[in-house]
Each structure stands twice: as C-alpha cells, then as structure tokens.
C-alpha cells in the first residue's frame, strides 16, 4: 500500500473513532439528563423511620349489619418500630345506631394507635352535628349548610374506636341557628349523638335573621351562663347545670338549672328555670330608670317570640315578688303569675297574678 493511501485510511479511522465517541458521549449525557429529570419529579423517599406510606385508609364500626361510624383518611403513614400511623385529612362520619344521624368530625391530621384503637388529633377539629336529612339538604344547597345543626370547633381531641367517644379539655367554640357560645372541654358520644360541654359555658341567643330584617330595632341578645351544658339534637333542647343565669341589659333570670327548648329550626322557644335541690328558687329581676322588680317561684319560664326576644315570663308555685319605684313600693304573693314584656325591650309591661293572691302597696 502506498503511503498516501495509508494516511487516508488513518484519517478515516480517526474520524470514525471521533464519531463513535461523540455518539457514545451524547447518549451518556442524554441518559444522565433523563435520570436527573426522573429523580426531580419522583416522590420523595420516605424517612428512615417510616415503614410504609399509603394514599388512603378507611375503617368502620359495624353492629348488626349497620355502620355506626366510618373513619376516612386521604393518606396514612406507618412508622417503623411503632404500632401507630399518621393519618392526614381525617374525617369521621357518625351515622348512629338508627342511621338517622350524619355527624362529622374533620381535621387535618391525627395519630392512630393500632394497639389501643385510639385516635388523637392535636390540631383544630371541627364537629358538625346534623341529621341525615339535614346533611342531604346541606349537600344539595351548600350555601345553606351553616344554617342547620350544631357546629363545634376545638383542638386536642381524642377519639376511641371501641366506644366511639370523642373528648378534649381544650377551649371550645360553637354555634347553632339561633345562637353561639364558648366553653372549656367537650365530650361527644357517637352512639347516642349527645354533646356535653364540660365547664364555664356561655351561650348567646340572638334573634332570628328573618325577624331581624323586618325590625328596625335590633332585639337584645340573651346572655346565658352555666356550669355545664348538654346538647340534645334529637330532643331539640339544651340542659344547663347551675348555677345558671340568663341576662339582658335590663333583666336577669337566675336558677339552679336551665332547660332551653328549640323549635324544629333550632330557634329558642322556651327557657325553663328550675331550682337546684330544695334551695335556690329561680329568681327574675328587672330594672329600668323608673322601676325595679323581682320575682321568685318554684318554676319560672321565659317564652321567646319567633323574632328572638323574650315576650312573657311565667311563674308557678309559691310566687313571691316585689317592686319599687320613686312613687311606691309593693309586694305580692300568688300561686302563679304571668308577666308580659314590651316587644324587643325585655321590660315589664303587665303583671297578672292568679290564685291565692296577697298584694300590698305602700307609697314610696
């Protein structure tokens, strides 16, 4: 072979080698870039103490082929060496033994202990007490969802899977169609559908929205306080253990125990004031710039108008009352009494005494 041809073959061989090297390098760079991209978009590796992650978790309590409650979580994380899971976006739906309820407990995250069957939710927990019919209406009309049932917000809630009991000792805020309030501690029994506020209970009853729109004057709120409150959604009632008091700017009703009865839309209808034991008779007092009045009896009830204000005070059993003004003072006794109040003002308008009346008046 001549020298010129050998040189030509050498150049071709070098060019081919460079081409193959370039292709190989380009392929390597492309694969490296692809691995980086896949690593960037891949889900993060679980921490060293995490054993398994799953996207969802659901379990229920079932008795006699009826689901009492269901626990749902959008994500579950199991920890290595611990018989516990972290649940995220947790919703507990309670149907009750008859299936007539649709109570919902919702929070962002909880810790689930498999051994004890308990769930602890440290953050904010929202509890909505609804009937199945109310839940269906709320789903069809979300804009009206806050107009029904009882809504409770608190934190640090523990839920026991076996008993269905949820409780906390933290501050509680709550609202319902005709009022709102606050307390310390709450206990919710899923089997019974009862909610008990443990202590330092304060409730504000307000006027119905429809009635307030029709009235140029806003009715006075009724501020109710008690030691403990039990809310019965099925019975449409609240039981407040005493000492209990209900106040407006111009009046006060005090007793050992209150029972508040609601209509079907959970607007206050009647407040019953009862004694605690054999002592502490319920007492109603009123004061204005011109007159002061006080009345006690075995039982005193306050009737609410549909618009929200107190329209009548009724007393029965050993009724005793006094009144005082700049002109005169009086005292009376009777078997029963009815005191009508001025609309929206919660101030005495007319007093009627019935049965065994004994009344006397003196000049002031």
Tab-separated table of C-alpha atoms in Angstrom:
chain	number	residue	atom	x	y	z
A	1	UNK	CA	0.000	0.000	0.000
A	2	UNK	CA	1.273	3.399	-0.884
A	3	UNK	CA	1.971	5.941	1.810
A	4	UNK	CA	-0.787	8.318	0.647
A	5	UNK	CA	-3.470	5.607	0.885
A	6	UNK	CA	-2.286	4.610	4.352
A	7	UNK	CA	-2.585	8.196	5.508
A	8	UNK	CA	-6.102	8.398	4.072
A	9	UNK	CA	-7.190	5.253	5.929
A	10	UNK	CA	-5.718	6.626	9.135
A	11	UNK	CA	-7.700	9.819	8.802
A	12	UNK	CA	-10.920	7.886	8.161
A	13	UNK	CA	-10.287	5.652	11.161
A	14	UNK	CA	-9.706	8.686	13.388
A	15	UNK	CA	-12.880	10.355	12.101
A	16	UNK	CA	-14.896	7.194	12.712
A	17	UNK	CA	-13.494	6.901	16.215
A	18	UNK	CA	-14.375	10.516	16.976
A	19	UNK	CA	-17.894	9.997	15.612
A	20	UNK	CA	-18.441	6.896	17.763
A	21	UNK	CA	-17.057	8.716	20.793
A	22	UNK	CA	-19.388	11.648	20.150
A	23	UNK	CA	-22.424	9.373	19.793
A	24	UNK	CA	-21.491	7.498	22.943
A	25	UNK	CA	-20.975	10.773	24.847
A	26	UNK	CA	-24.282	12.205	23.623
A	27	UNK	CA	-26.117	9.015	24.648
A	28	UNK	CA	-24.487	9.142	28.105
A	29	UNK	CA	-25.386	12.822	28.584
A	30	UNK	CA	-28.985	12.144	27.474
A	31	UNK	CA	-29.342	9.246	29.911
A	32	UNK	CA	-27.844	11.312	32.727
A	33	UNK	CA	-30.253	14.165	31.991
A	34	UNK	CA	-33.182	11.722	31.949
A	35	UNK	CA	-32.153	10.263	35.319
A	36	UNK	CA	-31.943	13.772	36.811
A	37	UNK	CA	-35.383	14.643	35.456
A	38	UNK	CA	-36.908	11.407	36.786
A	39	UNK	CA	-35.284	11.978	40.166
A	40	UNK	CA	-36.615	15.539	40.281
A	41	UNK	CA	-40.213	14.519	39.595
A	42	UNK	CA	-40.175	11.289	41.602
A	43	UNK	CA	-41.910	11.285	45.028
A	44	UNK	CA	-39.545	11.856	47.949
A	45	UNK	CA	-38.081	8.822	49.613
A	46	UNK	CA	-39.706	8.010	52.931
A	47	UNK	CA	-37.763	8.991	56.067
A	48	UNK	CA	-35.670	6.291	57.653
A	49	UNK	CA	-38.229	5.783	60.433
A	50	UNK	CA	-41.164	5.347	58.011
A	51	UNK	CA	-42.054	1.762	57.211
A	52	UNK	CA	-44.881	2.252	54.702
A	53	UNK	CA	-46.976	5.006	53.128
A	54	UNK	CA	-50.383	4.534	51.554
A	55	UNK	CA	-52.651	7.011	49.797
A	56	UNK	CA	-55.846	6.264	51.734
A	57	UNK	CA	-57.227	4.479	54.796
A	58	UNK	CA	-60.805	3.631	55.774
A	59	UNK	CA	-62.295	1.613	58.606
A	60	UNK	CA	-65.733	1.431	60.227
A	61	UNK	CA	-67.527	0.256	63.335
A	62	UNK	CA	-70.391	-2.067	62.389
A	63	UNK	CA	-73.050	-3.525	64.684
A	64	UNK	CA	-75.782	-5.880	63.443
A	65	UNK	CA	-75.013	-5.038	59.806
A	66	UNK	CA	-75.372	-1.305	60.478
A	67	UNK	CA	-72.443	1.095	60.183
A	68	UNK	CA	-72.193	3.195	63.355
A	69	UNK	CA	-69.290	5.372	62.161
A	70	UNK	CA	-66.636	5.460	59.453
A	71	UNK	CA	-63.096	6.855	59.699
A	72	UNK	CA	-61.514	8.070	56.464
A	73	UNK	CA	-58.033	9.478	55.807
A	74	UNK	CA	-56.605	10.579	52.465
A	75	UNK	CA	-53.106	9.403	53.461
A	76	UNK	CA	-51.690	7.008	56.047
A	77	UNK	CA	-48.053	6.740	57.162
A	78	UNK	CA	-46.834	3.825	59.312
A	79	UNK	CA	-43.732	4.317	61.466
A	80	UNK	CA	-41.011	1.699	61.826
A	81	UNK	CA	-40.843	0.244	65.327
A	82	UNK	CA	-44.157	1.837	66.367
A	83	UNK	CA	-47.624	0.359	66.269
A	84	UNK	CA	-49.036	3.704	65.134
A	85	UNK	CA	-49.910	5.617	61.979
A	86	UNK	CA	-50.107	9.264	60.982
A	87	UNK	CA	-53.458	9.960	59.300
A	88	UNK	CA	-53.914	13.052	57.130
A	89	UNK	CA	-57.122	14.843	56.082
A	90	UNK	CA	-59.194	12.838	58.569
A	91	UNK	CA	-62.986	12.666	58.511
A	92	UNK	CA	-65.084	10.663	60.989
A	93	UNK	CA	-68.719	10.321	59.920
A	94	UNK	CA	-71.172	9.106	62.569
A	95	UNK	CA	-74.490	7.569	61.485
A	96	UNK	CA	-75.633	6.237	64.865
A	97	UNK	CA	-77.443	3.020	65.664
A	98	UNK	CA	-80.563	4.055	63.726
A	99	UNK	CA	-78.813	5.667	60.773
A	100	UNK	CA	-80.748	8.889	61.317
A	101	UNK	CA	-77.656	10.992	62.052
A	102	UNK	CA	-74.818	12.372	59.948
A	103	UNK	CA	-72.373	13.892	62.440
A	104	UNK	CA	-68.944	14.730	61.005
A	105	UNK	CA	-65.596	15.266	62.809
A	106	UNK	CA	-62.949	16.720	60.480
A	107	UNK	CA	-59.301	17.704	60.972
A	108	UNK	CA	-56.014	17.882	59.057
A	109	UNK	CA	-54.043	15.142	60.823
A	110	UNK	CA	-54.285	12.598	63.651
A	111	UNK	CA	-52.151	9.896	65.214
A	112	UNK	CA	-53.790	6.462	65.223
A	113	UNK	CA	-52.696	3.881	67.787
A	114	UNK	CA	-53.497	0.407	66.428
A	115	UNK	CA	-52.965	-1.313	69.767
A	116	UNK	CA	-55.340	0.906	71.740
A	117	UNK	CA	-57.675	1.713	68.857
A	118	UNK	CA	-57.476	5.403	69.733
A	119	UNK	CA	-57.069	8.457	67.508
A	120	UNK	CA	-55.544	11.698	68.804
A	121	UNK	CA	-55.886	14.914	66.793
A	122	UNK	CA	-53.714	17.703	68.189
A	123	UNK	CA	-54.761	20.436	65.742
A	124	UNK	CA	-58.064	22.180	65.055
A	125	UNK	CA	-61.039	19.799	64.943
A	126	UNK	CA	-64.443	20.747	63.562
A	127	UNK	CA	-67.548	18.849	64.651
A	128	UNK	CA	-70.866	19.234	62.801
A	129	UNK	CA	-73.953	17.645	64.343
A	130	UNK	CA	-76.558	17.056	61.654
A	131	UNK	CA	-79.407	14.680	60.991
A	132	UNK	CA	-79.283	12.564	57.841
A	133	UNK	CA	-81.982	14.787	56.302
A	134	UNK	CA	-80.086	17.982	57.192
A	135	UNK	CA	-76.881	16.562	55.695
A	136	UNK	CA	-78.712	15.751	52.457
A	137	UNK	CA	-80.118	19.292	52.304
A	138	UNK	CA	-76.676	20.780	53.020
A	139	UNK	CA	-75.137	18.707	50.207
A	140	UNK	CA	-77.823	19.903	47.783
A	141	UNK	CA	-77.593	23.534	48.989
A	142	UNK	CA	-74.027	24.215	50.279
A	143	UNK	CA	-74.786	27.915	50.723
A	144	UNK	CA	-77.266	26.993	53.490
A	145	UNK	CA	-75.035	24.440	55.221
A	146	UNK	CA	-74.285	26.699	58.222
A	147	UNK	CA	-77.999	27.287	58.914
A	148	UNK	CA	-78.614	23.834	60.392
A	149	UNK	CA	-77.410	21.735	63.298
A	150	UNK	CA	-74.637	22.496	65.769
A	151	UNK	CA	-71.098	23.416	64.667
A	152	UNK	CA	-68.260	22.977	67.195
A	153	UNK	CA	-64.599	23.922	66.845
A	154	UNK	CA	-61.853	22.894	69.276
A	155	UNK	CA	-58.480	21.098	69.347
A	156	UNK	CA	-56.634	18.267	71.084
A	157	UNK	CA	-59.436	15.746	70.527
A	158	UNK	CA	-59.075	12.049	71.316
A	159	UNK	CA	-61.429	9.533	69.701
A	160	UNK	CA	-61.802	5.981	70.985
A	161	UNK	CA	-62.584	3.472	68.233
A	162	UNK	CA	-64.207	0.921	70.553
A	163	UNK	CA	-66.558	3.237	72.460
A	164	UNK	CA	-66.994	5.953	69.823
A	165	UNK	CA	-66.280	8.595	72.478
A	166	UNK	CA	-64.574	11.854	71.434
A	167	UNK	CA	-63.376	14.331	74.056
A	168	UNK	CA	-60.999	17.193	74.833
A	169	UNK	CA	-60.251	19.541	77.742
A	170	UNK	CA	-59.382	22.463	75.459
A	171	UNK	CA	-61.412	25.676	74.808
A	172	UNK	CA	-64.485	25.155	72.628
A	173	UNK	CA	-66.419	27.500	70.345
A	174	UNK	CA	-69.819	26.540	68.973
A	175	UNK	CA	-72.741	27.947	67.024
A	176	UNK	CA	-76.281	26.905	66.078
A	177	UNK	CA	-79.075	28.619	64.091
A	178	UNK	CA	-80.208	30.932	66.910
A	179	UNK	CA	-77.018	31.459	68.869
A	180	UNK	CA	-73.368	30.855	69.586
A	181	UNK	CA	-71.144	30.306	72.582
A	182	UNK	CA	-67.972	29.047	74.194
A	183	UNK	CA	-66.901	26.628	76.913
A	184	UNK	CA	-63.973	24.591	78.226
A	185	UNK	CA	-63.870	20.908	77.314
A	186	UNK	CA	-66.306	18.806	75.305
A	187	UNK	CA	-67.410	15.171	75.283
A	188	UNK	CA	-69.226	13.672	72.293
A	189	UNK	CA	-70.828	10.208	72.397
A	190	UNK	CA	-71.228	8.881	68.872
A	191	UNK	CA	-73.554	6.019	69.887
A	192	UNK	CA	-76.046	8.422	71.481
A	193	UNK	CA	-75.334	11.538	69.433
A	194	UNK	CA	-75.069	13.696	72.581
A	195	UNK	CA	-72.644	16.572	73.071
A	196	UNK	CA	-71.661	17.795	76.546
A	197	UNK	CA	-69.715	20.975	77.233
A	198	UNK	CA	-67.797	20.390	80.432
A	199	UNK	CA	-67.454	23.765	82.207
A	200	UNK	CA	-67.563	27.580	82.018
A	201	UNK	CA	-70.380	27.563	79.473
A	202	UNK	CA	-71.565	30.788	77.866
A	203	UNK	CA	-74.358	30.974	75.262
A	204	UNK	CA	-75.688	33.999	73.393
A	205	UNK	CA	-79.202	33.684	71.998
A	206	UNK	CA	-79.876	36.071	69.134
A	207	UNK	CA	-82.913	36.988	67.102
A	208	UNK	CA	-83.932	35.028	64.030
A	209	UNK	CA	-82.382	36.507	60.882
A	210	UNK	CA	-85.755	36.882	59.162
A	211	UNK	CA	-87.285	38.692	62.119
A	212	UNK	CA	-84.262	40.997	62.480
A	213	UNK	CA	-84.564	42.109	58.857
A	214	UNK	CA	-88.208	43.046	59.353
A	215	UNK	CA	-87.496	45.026	62.510
A	216	UNK	CA	-85.934	48.476	62.510
A	217	UNK	CA	-84.800	47.913	66.110
A	218	UNK	CA	-82.426	45.039	66.836
A	219	UNK	CA	-83.714	42.885	69.737
A	220	UNK	CA	-81.488	42.489	72.772
A	221	UNK	CA	-79.352	39.356	72.953
A	222	UNK	CA	-79.863	36.959	75.848
A	223	UNK	CA	-76.568	36.033	77.531
A	224	UNK	CA	-76.810	32.629	79.235
A	225	UNK	CA	-74.144	31.166	81.522
A	226	UNK	CA	-73.909	27.817	83.258
A	227	UNK	CA	-71.505	25.302	84.753
A	228	UNK	CA	-72.144	22.543	82.200
A	229	UNK	CA	-74.277	22.080	79.086
A	230	UNK	CA	-75.672	19.014	77.364
A	231	UNK	CA	-76.985	19.469	73.832
A	232	UNK	CA	-79.667	17.075	72.610
A	233	UNK	CA	-80.139	17.403	68.909
A	234	UNK	CA	-82.848	14.724	68.774
A	235	UNK	CA	-84.772	16.316	71.671
A	236	UNK	CA	-84.193	19.891	70.384
A	237	UNK	CA	-83.036	21.005	73.814
A	238	UNK	CA	-80.136	22.222	75.926
A	239	UNK	CA	-79.675	21.355	79.587
A	240	UNK	CA	-77.531	23.808	81.589
A	241	UNK	CA	-76.458	22.832	85.074
A	242	UNK	CA	-76.111	25.663	87.543
A	243	UNK	CA	-75.604	27.973	88.943
A	244	UNK	CA	-77.170	29.284	85.722
A	245	UNK	CA	-78.143	32.793	84.671
A	246	UNK	CA	-79.746	34.490	81.661
A	247	UNK	CA	-79.190	38.223	81.270
A	248	UNK	CA	-80.212	41.125	79.073
A	249	UNK	CA	-79.218	44.766	79.684
A	250	UNK	CA	-82.466	45.278	81.658
A	251	UNK	CA	-83.162	41.908	83.250
A	252	UNK	CA	-81.764	38.750	84.782
A	253	UNK	CA	-83.064	35.233	85.415
A	254	UNK	CA	-81.080	33.034	87.824
A	255	UNK	CA	-81.668	29.414	88.818
A	256	UNK	CA	-80.041	26.159	89.794
A	257	UNK	CA	-80.680	24.669	86.346
A	258	UNK	CA	-81.894	25.759	82.893
A	259	UNK	CA	-83.570	23.854	80.104
A	260	UNK	CA	-83.796	25.586	76.722
A	261	UNK	CA	-86.313	24.165	74.243
A	262	UNK	CA	-85.980	24.821	70.494
A	263	UNK	CA	-88.359	24.604	67.560
A	264	UNK	CA	-87.700	22.396	64.528
A	265	UNK	CA	-85.297	25.000	63.086
A	266	UNK	CA	-83.368	25.259	66.393
A	267	UNK	CA	-84.589	28.729	67.296
A	268	UNK	CA	-85.126	29.230	71.028
A	269	UNK	CA	-88.750	28.728	72.054
A	270	UNK	CA	-88.816	28.373	75.860
A	271	UNK	CA	-86.338	28.661	78.726
A	272	UNK	CA	-87.289	26.754	81.888
A	273	UNK	CA	-85.621	27.819	85.152
A	274	UNK	CA	-85.609	25.184	87.881
A	275	UNK	CA	-84.260	25.114	91.451
A	276	UNK	CA	-81.209	23.116	92.413
A	277	UNK	CA	-82.302	20.714	95.143
A	278	UNK	CA	-84.642	22.223	97.715
A	279	UNK	CA	-82.975	25.629	97.814
A	280	UNK	CA	-82.166	28.387	95.403
A	281	UNK	CA	-85.565	29.213	93.911
A	282	UNK	CA	-85.448	30.655	90.388
A	283	UNK	CA	-85.478	34.458	90.502
A	284	UNK	CA	-86.291	37.008	87.790
A	285	UNK	CA	-85.272	40.651	88.199
A	286	UNK	CA	-85.880	43.707	86.010
A	287	UNK	CA	-84.679	47.268	86.277
A	288	UNK	CA	-85.269	50.476	84.379
A	289	UNK	CA	-84.855	54.173	85.047
A	290	UNK	CA	-88.309	54.270	86.673
A	291	UNK	CA	-88.835	50.899	88.368
A	292	UNK	CA	-87.220	47.768	89.775
A	293	UNK	CA	-88.973	44.405	90.028
A	294	UNK	CA	-88.037	40.970	91.426
A	295	UNK	CA	-89.975	37.691	91.411
A	296	UNK	CA	-89.156	34.143	92.532
A	297	UNK	CA	-91.079	30.861	92.378
A	298	UNK	CA	-90.700	27.088	92.257
A	299	UNK	CA	-90.589	27.249	88.447
A	300	UNK	CA	-90.088	30.193	86.111
A	301	UNK	CA	-90.246	30.009	82.325
A	302	UNK	CA	-89.416	32.561	79.650
A	303	UNK	CA	-91.231	32.377	76.310
A	304	UNK	CA	-89.420	33.686	73.214
A	305	UNK	CA	-91.125	35.376	70.304
A	306	UNK	CA	-90.359	33.951	66.859
A	307	UNK	CA	-88.194	37.014	66.224
A	308	UNK	CA	-85.965	36.210	69.186
A	309	UNK	CA	-86.883	38.481	72.090
A	310	UNK	CA	-88.481	37.402	75.414
A	311	UNK	CA	-92.193	38.123	75.296
A	312	UNK	CA	-93.506	36.579	78.531
A	313	UNK	CA	-92.287	35.398	81.943
A	314	UNK	CA	-94.452	32.781	83.683
A	315	UNK	CA	-94.042	31.692	87.314
A	316	UNK	CA	-95.758	28.900	89.243
A	317	UNK	CA	-95.580	27.581	92.811
A	318	UNK	CA	-95.028	29.884	95.803
A	319	UNK	CA	-94.719	33.001	93.701
A	320	UNK	CA	-93.340	35.977	95.590
A	321	UNK	CA	-92.477	39.365	94.147
A	322	UNK	CA	-91.549	42.922	94.976
A	323	UNK	CA	-91.476	46.186	93.046
A	324	UNK	CA	-90.076	49.605	93.762
A	325	UNK	CA	-90.336	52.965	92.045
A	326	UNK	CA	-89.879	56.577	93.050
A	327	UNK	CA	-93.612	56.808	93.852
A	328	UNK	CA	-94.371	53.485	95.585
A	329	UNK	CA	-93.214	50.035	96.560
A	330	UNK	CA	-95.176	46.836	96.502
A	331	UNK	CA	-95.102	43.164	97.494
A	332	UNK	CA	-97.271	40.243	96.359
A	333	UNK	CA	-97.789	36.504	96.700
A	334	UNK	CA	-99.750	34.138	94.469
A	335	UNK	CA	-99.953	30.576	93.194
A	336	UNK	CA	-98.920	31.677	89.698
A	337	UNK	CA	-98.105	34.816	87.742
A	338	UNK	CA	-97.651	35.966	84.169
A	339	UNK	CA	-95.566	38.977	83.247
A	340	UNK	CA	-95.869	40.308	79.696
A	341	UNK	CA	-92.862	42.226	78.355
A	342	UNK	CA	-92.619	45.029	75.835
A	343	UNK	CA	-91.594	43.722	72.386
A	344	UNK	CA	-87.835	43.902	71.678
A	345	UNK	CA	-87.153	45.640	75.040
A	346	UNK	CA	-87.423	42.763	77.581
A	347	UNK	CA	-89.015	45.197	80.077
A	348	UNK	CA	-92.188	44.619	82.183
A	349	UNK	CA	-95.460	45.666	80.567
A	350	UNK	CA	-98.277	43.964	82.514
A	351	UNK	CA	-98.368	41.618	85.535
A	352	UNK	CA	-101.230	39.178	86.171
A	353	UNK	CA	-101.466	37.268	89.485
A	354	UNK	CA	-103.586	34.089	89.771
A	355	UNK	CA	-104.708	32.023	92.757
A	356	UNK	CA	-104.340	32.914	96.432
A	357	UNK	CA	-103.315	36.473	95.649
A	358	UNK	CA	-101.992	38.584	98.541
A	359	UNK	CA	-100.832	42.035	97.450
A	360	UNK	CA	-99.987	45.259	99.233
A	361	UNK	CA	-98.676	48.611	98.075
A	362	UNK	CA	-97.087	51.465	100.005
A	363	UNK	CA	-96.218	54.968	98.971
A	364	UNK	CA	-92.514	55.438	98.274
